[in-house]
mmCIF file of C-alpha atoms in Angstrom:
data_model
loop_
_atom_site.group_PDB
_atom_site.id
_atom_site.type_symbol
_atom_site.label_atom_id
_atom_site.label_comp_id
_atom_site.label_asym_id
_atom_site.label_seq_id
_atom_site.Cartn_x
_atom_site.Cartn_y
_atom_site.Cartn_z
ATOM 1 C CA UNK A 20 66.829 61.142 139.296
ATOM 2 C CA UNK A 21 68.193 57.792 139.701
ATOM 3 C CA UNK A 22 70.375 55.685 137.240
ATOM 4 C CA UNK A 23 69.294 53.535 134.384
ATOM 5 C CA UNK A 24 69.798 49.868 133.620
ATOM 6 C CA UNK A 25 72.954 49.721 130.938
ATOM 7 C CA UNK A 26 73.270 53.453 131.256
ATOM 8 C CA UNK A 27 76.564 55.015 130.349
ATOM 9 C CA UNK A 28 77.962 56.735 133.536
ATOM 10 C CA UNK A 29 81.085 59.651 133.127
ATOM 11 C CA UNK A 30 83.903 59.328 135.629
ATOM 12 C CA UNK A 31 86.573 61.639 135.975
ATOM 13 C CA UNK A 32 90.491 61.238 134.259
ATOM 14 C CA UNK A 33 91.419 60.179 138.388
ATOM 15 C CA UNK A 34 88.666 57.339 138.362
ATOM 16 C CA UNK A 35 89.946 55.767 135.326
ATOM 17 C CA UNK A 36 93.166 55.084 137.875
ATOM 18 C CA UNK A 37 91.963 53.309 141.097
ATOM 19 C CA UNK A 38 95.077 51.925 143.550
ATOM 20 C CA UNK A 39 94.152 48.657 145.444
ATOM 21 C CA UNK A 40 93.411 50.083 148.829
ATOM 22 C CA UNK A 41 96.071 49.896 151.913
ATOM 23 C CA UNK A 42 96.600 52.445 154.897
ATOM 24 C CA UNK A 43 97.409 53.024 158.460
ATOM 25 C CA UNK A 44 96.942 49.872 160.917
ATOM 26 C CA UNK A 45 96.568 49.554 164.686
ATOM 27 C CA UNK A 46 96.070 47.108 167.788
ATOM 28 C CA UNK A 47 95.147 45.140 169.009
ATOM 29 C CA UNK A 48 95.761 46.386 172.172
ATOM 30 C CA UNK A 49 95.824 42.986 173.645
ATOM 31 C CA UNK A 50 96.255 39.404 172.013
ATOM 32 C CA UNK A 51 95.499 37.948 168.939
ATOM 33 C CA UNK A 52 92.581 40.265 166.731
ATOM 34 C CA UNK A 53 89.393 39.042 167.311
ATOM 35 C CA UNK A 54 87.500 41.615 165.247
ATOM 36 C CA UNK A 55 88.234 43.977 162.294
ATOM 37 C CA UNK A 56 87.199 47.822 162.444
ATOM 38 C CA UNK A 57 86.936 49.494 159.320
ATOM 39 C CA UNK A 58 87.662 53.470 159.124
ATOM 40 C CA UNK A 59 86.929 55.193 155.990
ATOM 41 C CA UNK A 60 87.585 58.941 155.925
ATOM 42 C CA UNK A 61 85.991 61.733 154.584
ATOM 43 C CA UNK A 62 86.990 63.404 151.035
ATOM 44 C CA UNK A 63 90.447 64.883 150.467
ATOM 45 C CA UNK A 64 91.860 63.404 154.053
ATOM 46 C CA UNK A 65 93.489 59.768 153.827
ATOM 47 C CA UNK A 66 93.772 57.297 156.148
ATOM 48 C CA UNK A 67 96.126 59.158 158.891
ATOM 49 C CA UNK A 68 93.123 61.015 159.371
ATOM 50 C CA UNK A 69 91.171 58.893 160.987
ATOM 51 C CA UNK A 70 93.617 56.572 162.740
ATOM 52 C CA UNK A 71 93.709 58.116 165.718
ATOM 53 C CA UNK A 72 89.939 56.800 166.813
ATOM 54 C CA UNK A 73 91.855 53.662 167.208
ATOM 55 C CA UNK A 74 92.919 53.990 171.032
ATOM 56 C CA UNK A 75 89.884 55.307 172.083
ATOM 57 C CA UNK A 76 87.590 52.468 170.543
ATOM 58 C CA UNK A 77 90.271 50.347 171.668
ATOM 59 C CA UNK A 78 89.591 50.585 175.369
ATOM 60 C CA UNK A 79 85.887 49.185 174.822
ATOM 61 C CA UNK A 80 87.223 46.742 171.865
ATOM 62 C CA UNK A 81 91.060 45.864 173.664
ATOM 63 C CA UNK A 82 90.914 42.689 170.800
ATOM 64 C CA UNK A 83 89.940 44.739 167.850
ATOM 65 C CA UNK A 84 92.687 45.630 164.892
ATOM 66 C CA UNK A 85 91.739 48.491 163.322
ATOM 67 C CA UNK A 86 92.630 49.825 159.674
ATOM 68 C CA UNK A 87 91.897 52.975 157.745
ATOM 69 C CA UNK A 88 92.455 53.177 154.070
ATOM 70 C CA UNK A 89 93.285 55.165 151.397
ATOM 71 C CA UNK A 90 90.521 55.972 149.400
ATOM 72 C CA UNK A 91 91.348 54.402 145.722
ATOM 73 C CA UNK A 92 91.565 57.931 143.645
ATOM 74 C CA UNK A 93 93.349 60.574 144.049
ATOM 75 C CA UNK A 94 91.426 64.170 145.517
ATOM 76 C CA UNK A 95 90.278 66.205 142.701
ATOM 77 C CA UNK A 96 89.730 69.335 144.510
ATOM 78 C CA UNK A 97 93.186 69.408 145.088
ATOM 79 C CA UNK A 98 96.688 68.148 144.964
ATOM 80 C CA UNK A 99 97.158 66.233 147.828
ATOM 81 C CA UNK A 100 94.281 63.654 149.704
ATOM 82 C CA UNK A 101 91.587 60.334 148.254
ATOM 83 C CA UNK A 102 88.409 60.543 147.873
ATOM 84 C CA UNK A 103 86.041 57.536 147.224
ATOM 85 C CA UNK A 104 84.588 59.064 144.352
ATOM 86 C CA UNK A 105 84.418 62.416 142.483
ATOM 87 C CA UNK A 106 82.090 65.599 144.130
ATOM 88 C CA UNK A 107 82.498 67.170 140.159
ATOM 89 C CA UNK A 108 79.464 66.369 139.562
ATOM 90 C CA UNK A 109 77.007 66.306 142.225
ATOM 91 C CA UNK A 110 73.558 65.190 141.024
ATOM 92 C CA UNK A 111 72.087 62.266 142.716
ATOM 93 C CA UNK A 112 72.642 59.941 139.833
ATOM 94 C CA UNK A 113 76.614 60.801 139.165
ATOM 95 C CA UNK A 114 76.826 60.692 143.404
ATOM 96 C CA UNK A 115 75.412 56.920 143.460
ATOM 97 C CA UNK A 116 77.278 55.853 140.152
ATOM 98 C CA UNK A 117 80.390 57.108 141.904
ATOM 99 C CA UNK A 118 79.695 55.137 145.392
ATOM 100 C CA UNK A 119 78.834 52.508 143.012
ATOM 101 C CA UNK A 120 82.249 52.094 141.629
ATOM 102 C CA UNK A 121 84.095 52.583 145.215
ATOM 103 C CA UNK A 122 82.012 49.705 146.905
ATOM 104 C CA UNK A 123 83.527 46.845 145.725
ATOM 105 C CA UNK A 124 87.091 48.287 146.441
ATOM 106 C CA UNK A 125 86.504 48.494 149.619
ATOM 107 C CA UNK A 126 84.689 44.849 149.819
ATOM 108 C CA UNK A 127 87.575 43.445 148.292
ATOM 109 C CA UNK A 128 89.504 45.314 151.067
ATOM 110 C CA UNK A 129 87.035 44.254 153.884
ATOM 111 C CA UNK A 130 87.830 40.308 152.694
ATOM 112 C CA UNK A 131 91.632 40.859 152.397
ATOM 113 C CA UNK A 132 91.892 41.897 155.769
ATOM 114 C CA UNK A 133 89.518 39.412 157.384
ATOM 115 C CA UNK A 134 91.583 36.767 155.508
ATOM 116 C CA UNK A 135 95.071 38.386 156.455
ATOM 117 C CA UNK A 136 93.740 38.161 160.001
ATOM 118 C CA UNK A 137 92.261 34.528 160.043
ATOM 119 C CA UNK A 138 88.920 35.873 161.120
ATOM 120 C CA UNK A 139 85.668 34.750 160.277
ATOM 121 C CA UNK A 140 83.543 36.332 157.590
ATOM 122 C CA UNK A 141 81.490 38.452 159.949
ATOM 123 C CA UNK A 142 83.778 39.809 162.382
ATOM 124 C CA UNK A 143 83.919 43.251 160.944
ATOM 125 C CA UNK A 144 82.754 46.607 161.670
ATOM 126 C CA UNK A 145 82.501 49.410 158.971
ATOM 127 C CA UNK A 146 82.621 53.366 160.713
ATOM 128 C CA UNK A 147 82.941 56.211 158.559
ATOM 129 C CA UNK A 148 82.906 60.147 158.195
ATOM 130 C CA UNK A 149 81.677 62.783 155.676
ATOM 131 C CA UNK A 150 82.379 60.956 152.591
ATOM 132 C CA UNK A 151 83.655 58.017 153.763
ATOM 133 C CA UNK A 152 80.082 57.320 155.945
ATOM 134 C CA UNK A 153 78.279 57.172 152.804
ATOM 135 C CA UNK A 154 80.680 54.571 151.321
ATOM 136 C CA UNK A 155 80.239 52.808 154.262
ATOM 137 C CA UNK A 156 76.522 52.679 154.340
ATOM 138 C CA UNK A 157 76.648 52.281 150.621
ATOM 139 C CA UNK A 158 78.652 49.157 150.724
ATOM 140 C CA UNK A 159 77.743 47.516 154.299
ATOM 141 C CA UNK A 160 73.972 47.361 153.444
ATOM 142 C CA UNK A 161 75.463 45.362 150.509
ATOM 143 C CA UNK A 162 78.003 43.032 151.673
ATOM 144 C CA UNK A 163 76.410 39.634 151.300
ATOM 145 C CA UNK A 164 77.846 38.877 155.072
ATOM 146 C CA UNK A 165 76.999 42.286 156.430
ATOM 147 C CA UNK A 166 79.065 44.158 159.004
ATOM 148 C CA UNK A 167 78.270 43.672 163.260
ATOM 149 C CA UNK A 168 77.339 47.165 162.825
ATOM 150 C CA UNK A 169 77.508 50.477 160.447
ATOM 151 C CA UNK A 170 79.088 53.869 162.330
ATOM 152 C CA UNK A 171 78.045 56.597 159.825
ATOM 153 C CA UNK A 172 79.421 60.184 161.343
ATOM 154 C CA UNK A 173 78.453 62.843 159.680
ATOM 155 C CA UNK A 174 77.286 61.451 156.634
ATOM 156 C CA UNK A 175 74.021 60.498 153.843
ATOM 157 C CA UNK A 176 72.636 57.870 152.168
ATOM 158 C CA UNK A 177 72.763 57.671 149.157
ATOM 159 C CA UNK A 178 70.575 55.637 146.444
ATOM 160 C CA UNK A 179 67.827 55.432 149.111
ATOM 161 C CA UNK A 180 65.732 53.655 147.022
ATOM 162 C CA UNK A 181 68.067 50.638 146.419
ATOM 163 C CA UNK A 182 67.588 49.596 150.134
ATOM 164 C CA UNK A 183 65.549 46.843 148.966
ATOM 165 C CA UNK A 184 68.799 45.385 147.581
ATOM 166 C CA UNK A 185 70.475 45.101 151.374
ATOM 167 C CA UNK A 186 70.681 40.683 151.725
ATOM 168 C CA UNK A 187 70.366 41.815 155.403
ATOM 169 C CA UNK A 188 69.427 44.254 157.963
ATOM 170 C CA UNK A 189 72.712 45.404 160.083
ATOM 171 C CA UNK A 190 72.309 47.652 163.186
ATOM 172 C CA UNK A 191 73.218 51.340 161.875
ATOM 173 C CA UNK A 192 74.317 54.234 164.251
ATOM 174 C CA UNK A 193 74.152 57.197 162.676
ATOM 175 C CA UNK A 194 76.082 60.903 164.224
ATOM 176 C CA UNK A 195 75.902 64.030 163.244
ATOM 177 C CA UNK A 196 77.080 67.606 164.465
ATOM 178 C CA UNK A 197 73.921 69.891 164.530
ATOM 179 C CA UNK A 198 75.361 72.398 163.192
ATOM 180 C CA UNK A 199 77.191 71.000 160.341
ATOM 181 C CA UNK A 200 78.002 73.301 157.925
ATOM 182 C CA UNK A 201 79.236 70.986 155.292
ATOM 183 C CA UNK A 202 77.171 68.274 155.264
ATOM 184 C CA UNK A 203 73.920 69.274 156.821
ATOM 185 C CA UNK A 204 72.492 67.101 160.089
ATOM 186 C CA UNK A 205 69.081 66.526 157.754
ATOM 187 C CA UNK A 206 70.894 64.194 155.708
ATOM 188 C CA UNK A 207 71.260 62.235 158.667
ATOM 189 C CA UNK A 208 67.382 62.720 159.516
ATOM 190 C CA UNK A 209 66.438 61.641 156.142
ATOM 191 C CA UNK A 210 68.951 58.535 156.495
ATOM 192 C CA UNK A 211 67.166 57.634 159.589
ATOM 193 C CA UNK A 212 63.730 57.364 158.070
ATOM 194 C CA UNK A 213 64.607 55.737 155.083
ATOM 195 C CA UNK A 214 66.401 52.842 156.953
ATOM 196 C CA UNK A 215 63.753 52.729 159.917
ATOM 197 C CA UNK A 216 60.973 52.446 156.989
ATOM 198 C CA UNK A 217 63.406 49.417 154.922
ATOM 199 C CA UNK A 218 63.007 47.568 158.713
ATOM 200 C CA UNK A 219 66.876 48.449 160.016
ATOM 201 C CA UNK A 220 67.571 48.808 163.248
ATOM 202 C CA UNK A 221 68.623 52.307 163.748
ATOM 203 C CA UNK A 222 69.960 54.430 166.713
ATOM 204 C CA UNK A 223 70.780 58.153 166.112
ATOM 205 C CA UNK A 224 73.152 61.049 167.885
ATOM 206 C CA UNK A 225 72.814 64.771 166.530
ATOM 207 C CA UNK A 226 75.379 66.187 168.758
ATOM 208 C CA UNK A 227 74.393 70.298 169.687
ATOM 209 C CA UNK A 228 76.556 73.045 169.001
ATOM 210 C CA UNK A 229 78.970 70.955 166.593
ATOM 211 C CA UNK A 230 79.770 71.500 163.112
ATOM 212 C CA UNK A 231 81.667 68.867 160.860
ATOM 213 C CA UNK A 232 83.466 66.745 162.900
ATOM 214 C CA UNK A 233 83.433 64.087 165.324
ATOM 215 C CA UNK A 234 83.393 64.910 169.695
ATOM 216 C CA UNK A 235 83.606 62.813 173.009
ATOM 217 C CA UNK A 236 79.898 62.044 172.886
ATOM 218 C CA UNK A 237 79.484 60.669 169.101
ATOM 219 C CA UNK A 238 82.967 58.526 170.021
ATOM 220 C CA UNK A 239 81.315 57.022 173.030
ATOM 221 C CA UNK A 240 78.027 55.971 171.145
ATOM 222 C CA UNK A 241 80.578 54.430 168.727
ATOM 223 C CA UNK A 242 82.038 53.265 171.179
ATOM 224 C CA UNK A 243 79.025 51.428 173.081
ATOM 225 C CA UNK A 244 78.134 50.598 169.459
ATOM 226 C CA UNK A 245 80.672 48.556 169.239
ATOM 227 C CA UNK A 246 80.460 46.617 172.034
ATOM 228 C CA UNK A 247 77.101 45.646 171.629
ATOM 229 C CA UNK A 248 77.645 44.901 168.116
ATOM 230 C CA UNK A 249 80.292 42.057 169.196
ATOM 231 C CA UNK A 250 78.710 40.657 171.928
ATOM 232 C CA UNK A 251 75.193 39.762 170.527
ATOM 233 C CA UNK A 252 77.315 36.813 168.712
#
């Protein structure tokens, strides 16, 4: 089921309310930032959650400045934590009109930063978990200058068939714990085919004997990731 031109989509009392996106910053660990990493977290964390990745990327990227915000509404599962959208509704067309609706936030984000920083339009990688990969797939295969690279741990695509929208085709690494019991590793396997078959370049890590999270092994693909991202430019 997929969404209709000029159709009317429900959002939930917390959507109405979106707060301009900010969270926890780090590096770079030395000089002046030469490239932005993005760090969206999965639903009902925030930011803090995911800050920590910072000094271990850091080592491979020692010029990077890394930032993980807030998702822009407020957790409805509970009373604390963001979420990028709403998980009350979970059919395929209600997920991609919510991802809809969080993607420009965080591209407005994305070019607030860059600009704060005085670095070029393209000198950005997006990483995300859970939740927070698919609203980084959703909006990086978007961005009209798209990220060095796409980090999606633990996550789906969603909207598959909208890939044809992407202005470009950015390297995607995608991670996932075999034995995820939240969101399961075939989402990843179906990501993979549908982005291999829209002609992006695609390299994927289904880590054994881990459930929902993130270990040493998916952190050093990032990792590597990254560095190749950076230096093909």
């Amino acid at each position: 089921m997929t969404s209709m031109p000029g159709a009317i989509q429900a959002v939930t009392p917390q959507e109405e309310h979106a707060t301009m996106l900010d969270g926890p910053r780090w590096g770079p660990k030395e000089g002046r930032a030469a490239q932005l990493v993005v760090l969206c977290h999965g639903v009902g964390a925030d930011g803090h959650d995911l800050i920590d990745l910072a000094p271990w990327w850091a080592t491979a990227m020692p010029q990077a400045a890394f930032v993980a915000p807030d998702a822009p509404f407020p957790y409805d599962g509970a009373p604390m934590g963001r979420q990028w959208f709403g998980l009350w509704d979970r059919t395929p067309t209600q997920l991609e009109a919510g991802v809809d609706a969080a993607a420009p936030l965080l591209g407005a984000f994305i070019d607030a930063e860059l600009a704060r920083l005085g670095l070029p339009a393209d000198a950005y990688a997006l990483m995300g978990f859970s939740q927070g990969a698919m609203t980084a797939l959703h909006t990086g295969l978007r961005r009209p200058v798209p990220p060095r690279v796409i980090l999606a741990f633990s996550g789906a695509l969603l909207a598959p068939h909208r890939l044809g929208e992407a202005p470009a085709r950015p390297p995607v690494l995608l991670v996932h714990g075999e034995v995820d019991e939240v969101v399961p590793p075939s989402r990843s396997r179906e990501a993979e085919a549908a982005l291999l078959a829209a002609g992006f370049p695609v390299e994927s890590l289904f880590c054994p004997r881990l459930g929902h999270g993130i270990d040493e092994a998916g952190l050093a693909r990032g990792a590597l990731a990254l560095q190749r991202a950076f230096a093909e430019k």
